[in-house]
Coordinates of C-alpha atoms and ligand atoms in Angstrom, one line a residue:
X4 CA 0.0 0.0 0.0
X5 CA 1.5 3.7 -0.6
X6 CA 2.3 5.8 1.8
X7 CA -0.3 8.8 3.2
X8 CA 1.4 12.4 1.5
X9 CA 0.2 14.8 4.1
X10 CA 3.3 17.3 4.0
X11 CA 5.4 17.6 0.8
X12 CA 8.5 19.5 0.3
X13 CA 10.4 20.9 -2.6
X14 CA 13.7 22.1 -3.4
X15 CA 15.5 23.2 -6.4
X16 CA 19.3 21.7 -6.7
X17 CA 22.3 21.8 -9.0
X18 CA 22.6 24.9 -12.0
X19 CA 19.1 27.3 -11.8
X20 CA 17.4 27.6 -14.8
X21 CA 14.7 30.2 -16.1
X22 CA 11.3 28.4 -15.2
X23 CA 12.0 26.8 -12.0
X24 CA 10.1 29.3 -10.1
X25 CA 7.1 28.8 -12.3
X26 CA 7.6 25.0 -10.8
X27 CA 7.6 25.7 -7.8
X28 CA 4.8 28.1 -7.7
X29 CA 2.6 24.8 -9.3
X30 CA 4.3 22.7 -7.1
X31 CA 3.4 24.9 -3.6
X32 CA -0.3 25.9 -5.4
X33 CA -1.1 22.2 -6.1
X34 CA -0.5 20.8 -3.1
X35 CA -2.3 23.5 -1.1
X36 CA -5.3 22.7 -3.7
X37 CA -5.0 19.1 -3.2
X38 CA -5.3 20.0 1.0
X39 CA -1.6 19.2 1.9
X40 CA 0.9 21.3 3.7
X41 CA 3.7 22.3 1.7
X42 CA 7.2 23.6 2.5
X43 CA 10.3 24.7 0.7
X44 CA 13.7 24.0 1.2
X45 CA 16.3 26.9 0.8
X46 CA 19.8 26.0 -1.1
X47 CA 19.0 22.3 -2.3
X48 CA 19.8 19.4 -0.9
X49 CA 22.9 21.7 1.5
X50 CA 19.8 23.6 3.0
X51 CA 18.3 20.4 3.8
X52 CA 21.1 19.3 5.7
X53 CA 21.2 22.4 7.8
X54 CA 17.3 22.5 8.2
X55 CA 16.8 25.8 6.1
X56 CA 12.9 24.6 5.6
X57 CA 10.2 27.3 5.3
X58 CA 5.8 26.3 5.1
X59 CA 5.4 28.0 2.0
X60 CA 1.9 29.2 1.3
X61 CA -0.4 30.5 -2.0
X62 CA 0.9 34.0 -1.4
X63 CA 4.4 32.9 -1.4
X64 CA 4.7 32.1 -4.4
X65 CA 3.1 35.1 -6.0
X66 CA 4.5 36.9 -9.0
X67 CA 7.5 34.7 -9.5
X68 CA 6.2 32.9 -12.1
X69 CA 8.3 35.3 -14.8
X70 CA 11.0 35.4 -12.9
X71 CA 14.7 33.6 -13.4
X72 CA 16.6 31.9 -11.3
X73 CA 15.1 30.3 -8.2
X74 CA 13.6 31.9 -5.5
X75 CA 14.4 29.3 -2.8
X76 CA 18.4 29.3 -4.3
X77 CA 20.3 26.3 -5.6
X78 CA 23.3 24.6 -4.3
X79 CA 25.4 21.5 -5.3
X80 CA 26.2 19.6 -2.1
X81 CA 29.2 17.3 -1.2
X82 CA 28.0 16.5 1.4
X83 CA 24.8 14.8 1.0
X84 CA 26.9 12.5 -1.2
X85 CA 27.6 10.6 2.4
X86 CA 25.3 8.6 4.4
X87 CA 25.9 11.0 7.2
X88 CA 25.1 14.2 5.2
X89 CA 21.6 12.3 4.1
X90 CA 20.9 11.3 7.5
X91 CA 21.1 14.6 9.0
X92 CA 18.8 16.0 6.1
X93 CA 16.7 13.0 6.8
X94 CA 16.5 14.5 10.6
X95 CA 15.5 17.7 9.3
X96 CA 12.9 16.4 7.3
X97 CA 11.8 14.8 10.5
X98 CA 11.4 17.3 12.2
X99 CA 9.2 19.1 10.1
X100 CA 7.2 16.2 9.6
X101 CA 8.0 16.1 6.0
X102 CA 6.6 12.9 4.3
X103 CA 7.7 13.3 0.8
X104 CA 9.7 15.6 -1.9
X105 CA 9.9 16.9 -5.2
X106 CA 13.3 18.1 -6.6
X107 CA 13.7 20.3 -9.6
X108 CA 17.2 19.3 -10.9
X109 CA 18.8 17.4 -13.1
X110 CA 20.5 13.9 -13.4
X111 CA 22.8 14.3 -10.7
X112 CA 20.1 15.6 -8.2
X113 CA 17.8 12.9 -9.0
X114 CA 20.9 10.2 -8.4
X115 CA 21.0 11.7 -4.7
X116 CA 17.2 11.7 -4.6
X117 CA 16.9 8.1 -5.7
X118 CA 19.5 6.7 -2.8
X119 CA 17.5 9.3 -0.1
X120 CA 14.3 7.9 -1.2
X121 CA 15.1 4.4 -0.8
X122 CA 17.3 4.8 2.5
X123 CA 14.2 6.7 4.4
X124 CA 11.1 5.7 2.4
X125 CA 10.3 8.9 1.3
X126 CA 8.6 9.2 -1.8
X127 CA 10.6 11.7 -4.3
X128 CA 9.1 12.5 -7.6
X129 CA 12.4 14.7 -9.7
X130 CA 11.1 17.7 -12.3
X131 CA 13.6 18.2 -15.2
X132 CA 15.4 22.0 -14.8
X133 CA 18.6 22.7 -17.0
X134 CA 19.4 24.8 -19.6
X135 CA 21.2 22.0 -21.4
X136 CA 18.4 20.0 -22.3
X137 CA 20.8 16.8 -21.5
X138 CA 18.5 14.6 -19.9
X139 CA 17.2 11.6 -20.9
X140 CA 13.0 10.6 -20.4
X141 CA 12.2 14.2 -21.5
X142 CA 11.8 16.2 -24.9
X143 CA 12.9 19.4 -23.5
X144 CA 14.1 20.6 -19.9
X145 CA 12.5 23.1 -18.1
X146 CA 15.3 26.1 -18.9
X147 CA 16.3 25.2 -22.7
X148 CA 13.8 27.3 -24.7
X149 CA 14.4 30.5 -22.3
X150 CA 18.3 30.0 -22.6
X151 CA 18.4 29.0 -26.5
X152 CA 16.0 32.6 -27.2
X153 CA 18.6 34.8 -25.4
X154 CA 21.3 33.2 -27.3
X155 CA 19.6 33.5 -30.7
X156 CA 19.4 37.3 -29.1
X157 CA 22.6 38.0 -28.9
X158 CA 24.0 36.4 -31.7
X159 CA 21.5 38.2 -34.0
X160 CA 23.3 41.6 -32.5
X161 CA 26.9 39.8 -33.2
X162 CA 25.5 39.5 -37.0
X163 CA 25.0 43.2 -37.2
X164 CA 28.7 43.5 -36.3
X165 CA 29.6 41.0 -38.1
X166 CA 28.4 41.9 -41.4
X167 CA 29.1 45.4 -41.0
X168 CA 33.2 44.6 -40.6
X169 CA 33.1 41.3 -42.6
X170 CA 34.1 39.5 -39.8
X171 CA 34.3 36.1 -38.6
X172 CA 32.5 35.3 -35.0
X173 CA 33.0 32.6 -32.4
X174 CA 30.4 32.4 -30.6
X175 CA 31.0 30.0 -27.3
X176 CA 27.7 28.7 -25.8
X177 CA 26.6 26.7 -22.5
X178 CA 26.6 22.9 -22.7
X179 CA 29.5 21.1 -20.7
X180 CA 28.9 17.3 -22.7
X181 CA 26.0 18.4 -25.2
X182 CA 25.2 20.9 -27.9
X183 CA 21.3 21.2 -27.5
X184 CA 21.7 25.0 -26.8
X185 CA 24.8 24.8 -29.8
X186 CA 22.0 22.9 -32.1
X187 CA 19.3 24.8 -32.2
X188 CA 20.8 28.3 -31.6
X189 CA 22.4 27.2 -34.8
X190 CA 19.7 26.9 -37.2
X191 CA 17.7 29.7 -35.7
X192 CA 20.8 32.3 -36.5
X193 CA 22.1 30.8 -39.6
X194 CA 25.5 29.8 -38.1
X195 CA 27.8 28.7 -41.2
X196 CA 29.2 26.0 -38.7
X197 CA 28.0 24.2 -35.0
X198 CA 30.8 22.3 -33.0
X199 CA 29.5 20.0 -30.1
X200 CA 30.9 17.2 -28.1
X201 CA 28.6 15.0 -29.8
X202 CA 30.0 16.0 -33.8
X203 CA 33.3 15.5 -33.8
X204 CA 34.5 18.6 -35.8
X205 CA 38.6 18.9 -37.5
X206 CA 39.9 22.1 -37.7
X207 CA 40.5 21.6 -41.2
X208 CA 37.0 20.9 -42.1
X209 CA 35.9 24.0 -40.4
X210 CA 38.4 26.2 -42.8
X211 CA 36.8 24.0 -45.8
X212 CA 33.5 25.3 -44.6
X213 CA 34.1 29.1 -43.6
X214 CA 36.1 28.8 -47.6
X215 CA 33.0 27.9 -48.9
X216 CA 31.4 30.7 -47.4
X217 CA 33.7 33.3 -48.7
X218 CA 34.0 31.6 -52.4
X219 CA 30.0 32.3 -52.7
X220 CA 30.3 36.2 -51.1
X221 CA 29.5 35.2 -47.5
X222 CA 30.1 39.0 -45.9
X223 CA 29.7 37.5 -42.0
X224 CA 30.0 34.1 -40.3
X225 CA 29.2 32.9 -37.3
X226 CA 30.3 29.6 -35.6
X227 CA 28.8 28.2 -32.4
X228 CA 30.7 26.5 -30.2
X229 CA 29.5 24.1 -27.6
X230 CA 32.1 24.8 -24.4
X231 CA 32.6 21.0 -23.9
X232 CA 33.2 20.1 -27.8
X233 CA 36.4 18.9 -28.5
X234 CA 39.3 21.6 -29.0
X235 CA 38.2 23.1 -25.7
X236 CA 36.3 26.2 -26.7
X237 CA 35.8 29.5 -28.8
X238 CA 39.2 30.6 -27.4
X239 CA 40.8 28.0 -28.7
X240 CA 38.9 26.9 -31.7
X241 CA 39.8 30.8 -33.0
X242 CA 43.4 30.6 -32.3
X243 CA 43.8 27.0 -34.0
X244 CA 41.8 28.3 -37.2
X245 CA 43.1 31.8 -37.2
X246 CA 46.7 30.5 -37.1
X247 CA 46.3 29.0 -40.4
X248 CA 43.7 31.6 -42.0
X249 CA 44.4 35.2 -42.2
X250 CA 41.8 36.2 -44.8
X251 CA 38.7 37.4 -42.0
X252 CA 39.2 39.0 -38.7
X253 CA 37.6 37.3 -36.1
X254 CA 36.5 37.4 -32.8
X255 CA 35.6 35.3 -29.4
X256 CA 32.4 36.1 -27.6
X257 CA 31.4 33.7 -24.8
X258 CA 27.9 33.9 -23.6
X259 CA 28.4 32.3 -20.1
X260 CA 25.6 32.9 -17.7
X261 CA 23.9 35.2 -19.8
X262 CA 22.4 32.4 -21.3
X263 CA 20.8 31.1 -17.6
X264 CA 19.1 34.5 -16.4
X265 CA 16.0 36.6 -17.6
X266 CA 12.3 36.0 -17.2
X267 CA 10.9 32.4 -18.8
X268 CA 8.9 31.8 -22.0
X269 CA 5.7 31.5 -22.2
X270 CA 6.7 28.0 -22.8
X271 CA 9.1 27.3 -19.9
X272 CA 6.0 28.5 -18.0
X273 CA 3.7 26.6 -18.9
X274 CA 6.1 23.9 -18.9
X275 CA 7.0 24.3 -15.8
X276 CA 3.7 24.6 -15.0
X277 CA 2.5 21.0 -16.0
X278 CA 4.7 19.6 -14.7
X279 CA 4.7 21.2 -11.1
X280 CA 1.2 19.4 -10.7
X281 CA 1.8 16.1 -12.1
X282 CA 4.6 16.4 -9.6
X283 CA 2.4 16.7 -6.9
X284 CA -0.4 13.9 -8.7
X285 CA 2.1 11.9 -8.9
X286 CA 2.7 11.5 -5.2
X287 CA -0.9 11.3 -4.3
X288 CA -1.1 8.7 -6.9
X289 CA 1.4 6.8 -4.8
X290 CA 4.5 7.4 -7.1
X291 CA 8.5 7.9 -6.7
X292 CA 11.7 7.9 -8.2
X293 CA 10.0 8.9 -11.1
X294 CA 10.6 12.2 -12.9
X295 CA 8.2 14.1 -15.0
X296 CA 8.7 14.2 -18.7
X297 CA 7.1 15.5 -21.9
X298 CA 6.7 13.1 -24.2
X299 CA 5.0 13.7 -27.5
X300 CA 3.0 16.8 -26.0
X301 CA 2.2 14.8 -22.9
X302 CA 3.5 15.1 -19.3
X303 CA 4.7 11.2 -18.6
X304 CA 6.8 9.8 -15.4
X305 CA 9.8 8.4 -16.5
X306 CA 11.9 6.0 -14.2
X307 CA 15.0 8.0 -12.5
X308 CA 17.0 5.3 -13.8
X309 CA 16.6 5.7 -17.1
X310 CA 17.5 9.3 -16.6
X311 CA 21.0 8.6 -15.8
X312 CA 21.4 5.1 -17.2
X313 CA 21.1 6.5 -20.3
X314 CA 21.6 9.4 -22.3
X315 CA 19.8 12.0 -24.3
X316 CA 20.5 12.0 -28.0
X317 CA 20.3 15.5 -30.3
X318 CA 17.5 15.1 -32.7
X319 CA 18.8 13.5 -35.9
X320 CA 16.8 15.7 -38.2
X321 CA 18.0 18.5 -36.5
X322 CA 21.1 17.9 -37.2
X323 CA 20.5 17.0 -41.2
X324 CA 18.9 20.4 -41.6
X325 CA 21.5 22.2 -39.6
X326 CA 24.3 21.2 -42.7
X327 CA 21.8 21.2 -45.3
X328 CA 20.9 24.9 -44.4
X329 CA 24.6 25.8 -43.4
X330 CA 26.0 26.2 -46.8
Ligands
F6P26 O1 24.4 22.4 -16.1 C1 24.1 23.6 -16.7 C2 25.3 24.4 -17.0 O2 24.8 25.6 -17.4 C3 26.4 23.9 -18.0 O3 26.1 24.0 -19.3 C4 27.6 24.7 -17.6 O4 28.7 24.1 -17.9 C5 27.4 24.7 -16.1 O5 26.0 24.7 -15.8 C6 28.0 25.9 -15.4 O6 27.8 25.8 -14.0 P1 28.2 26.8 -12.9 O7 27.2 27.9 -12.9 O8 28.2 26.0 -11.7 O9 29.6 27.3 -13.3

């Protein structure tokens, strides 16, 4: 028989990413609808540890749903790693009566969820927030469609620079093992070339590509580089291709956390939004280590272990039309 969810708490853990407050507003306004108290816990899994817990009502969670970051912080913790560290967040918990949690994260928080949930029988339901888009059991991650539009901001102002001085751009973007963000910022700014961890990319048949360019009058190109693909950056992508190519000037701009502020889209939101609630169905349905997912235009629950057993793959025709329109 499943357990009795009287109390539920939720936390946000590892990277913030635009649209987690817009989960846990549905989060905290679904379990008050459904009659349950709710609380949140400040600073991820660390806050749990030290007991930074806080009853959250309707009202606290009002007007955040366009904001960024997370209003109850994010932290990565070493310590809950260790059996002690989870027992003293077990304690907390405890203490506050907590019977169950749902954590916004990604793979790595929903490892550490999986071992807590098993050591205290707590029920733990995960919600899929990263800009990277990198986890498996979901089309898209709460985060990705915010972070990929201010990209495809700022390189459209790059392009105005970069076709006024003929120049060549290098344009480093978030994603430490994938190149989601890389991807489809790609296509939607006309980059001439996309290098991600997952494409192996020479140096030599970047040159072939940016020559193409000029030989049919290209005036400005831009090239998006993943920061974990394989030459170790814009930096150094620029330096190797510039040392053997003198005929464009070009330059380095790296996004960095840029691309993890401002206020959600509307489809982070309503994102977010689904799947705060089927969060907290979920766990009046008598689910756990189960993390919501959109699947074909429909929130599913999809095993934690599959989300870091295996790994999310970039969409193949995606990538076709990214060369075919590249040219
Ligand atoms: O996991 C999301 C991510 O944005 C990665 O793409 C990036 O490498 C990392 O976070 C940066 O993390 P931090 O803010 O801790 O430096």
């Amino acid at each position: 028989m499943s357990k009795e969810i009287n109390r539920i708490a939720v936390l946000t853990s590892g990277g913030d990413a635009p649209g987690m407050n817009a989960a846990i507003r549905a989060v905290v306004r679904s379990a008050i609808y459904y009659d349950r108290k709710v609380f949140g816990v400040y600073r991820g899994y660390e806050g749990m540890i030290e007991g930074d817990i806080v009853e959250m009502n309707i009202r606290s969670v009002s007007r955040i749903i366009d904001k960024g970051g997370t209003i109850i912080k994010s932290a990565r913790s070493k310590e809950f790693r260790t059996p002690e560290g989870r027992q003293q967040a077990y304690e907390q918990l405890k203490k506050h009566q907590i019977d169950s949690l749902v954590v916004i994260g990604g793979d790595g928080s929903f490892a550490g969820a999986k071992i807590f949930g098993e050591e205290f029988d707590i029920p733990v339901i995960g919600i899929p927030g990263t800009i990277d888009n990198d986890l498996y059991g979901t089309d898209v991650t709460i985060g990705y469609d915010t972070s990929t539009n201010v990209v495809v901001e700022c390189i459209d102002k790059i392009r105005d620079t970069a076709s006024s001085h003929n120049r060549l751009f290098f344009v480093e973007v978030m994603g430490r093992d994938t190149g989601f963000i890389a991807l489809r910022a790609g296509i939607a700014t006309g980059a001439i070339a996309v290098m991600m961890p997952e494409e192996e990319m020479s140096i030599e048949q970047l040159i072939n590509t940016i020559d193409r360019g000029a030989k049919t009058r290209k005036t400005s190109s831009i090239v998006i580089v993943a920061e974990g693909e394989q030459h170790g950056g814009a930096a150094e992508v620029a330096a190797k291709v510039m040392a053997q190519y003198d005929h464009y000037e070009a330059k380095v701009t790296v996004l960095g956390h840029i691309q993890r502020g401002g206020s959600p889209t509307v489809f982070d939101r309503v994102l977010a939004s689904r799947m705060g609630v089927k969060a907290v169905e979920a766990l009046l349905e008598g689910g756990t280590d189960v993390m919501t997912g959109l699947i074909n235009g429909k929130i599913e629950l999809v095993p934690f272990t599959s989300t870091f057993d295996k790994r999310s793959k970039l969409n193949e025709e995606i990538l076709r039309i990214s060369k075919i329109l590249s040219i």
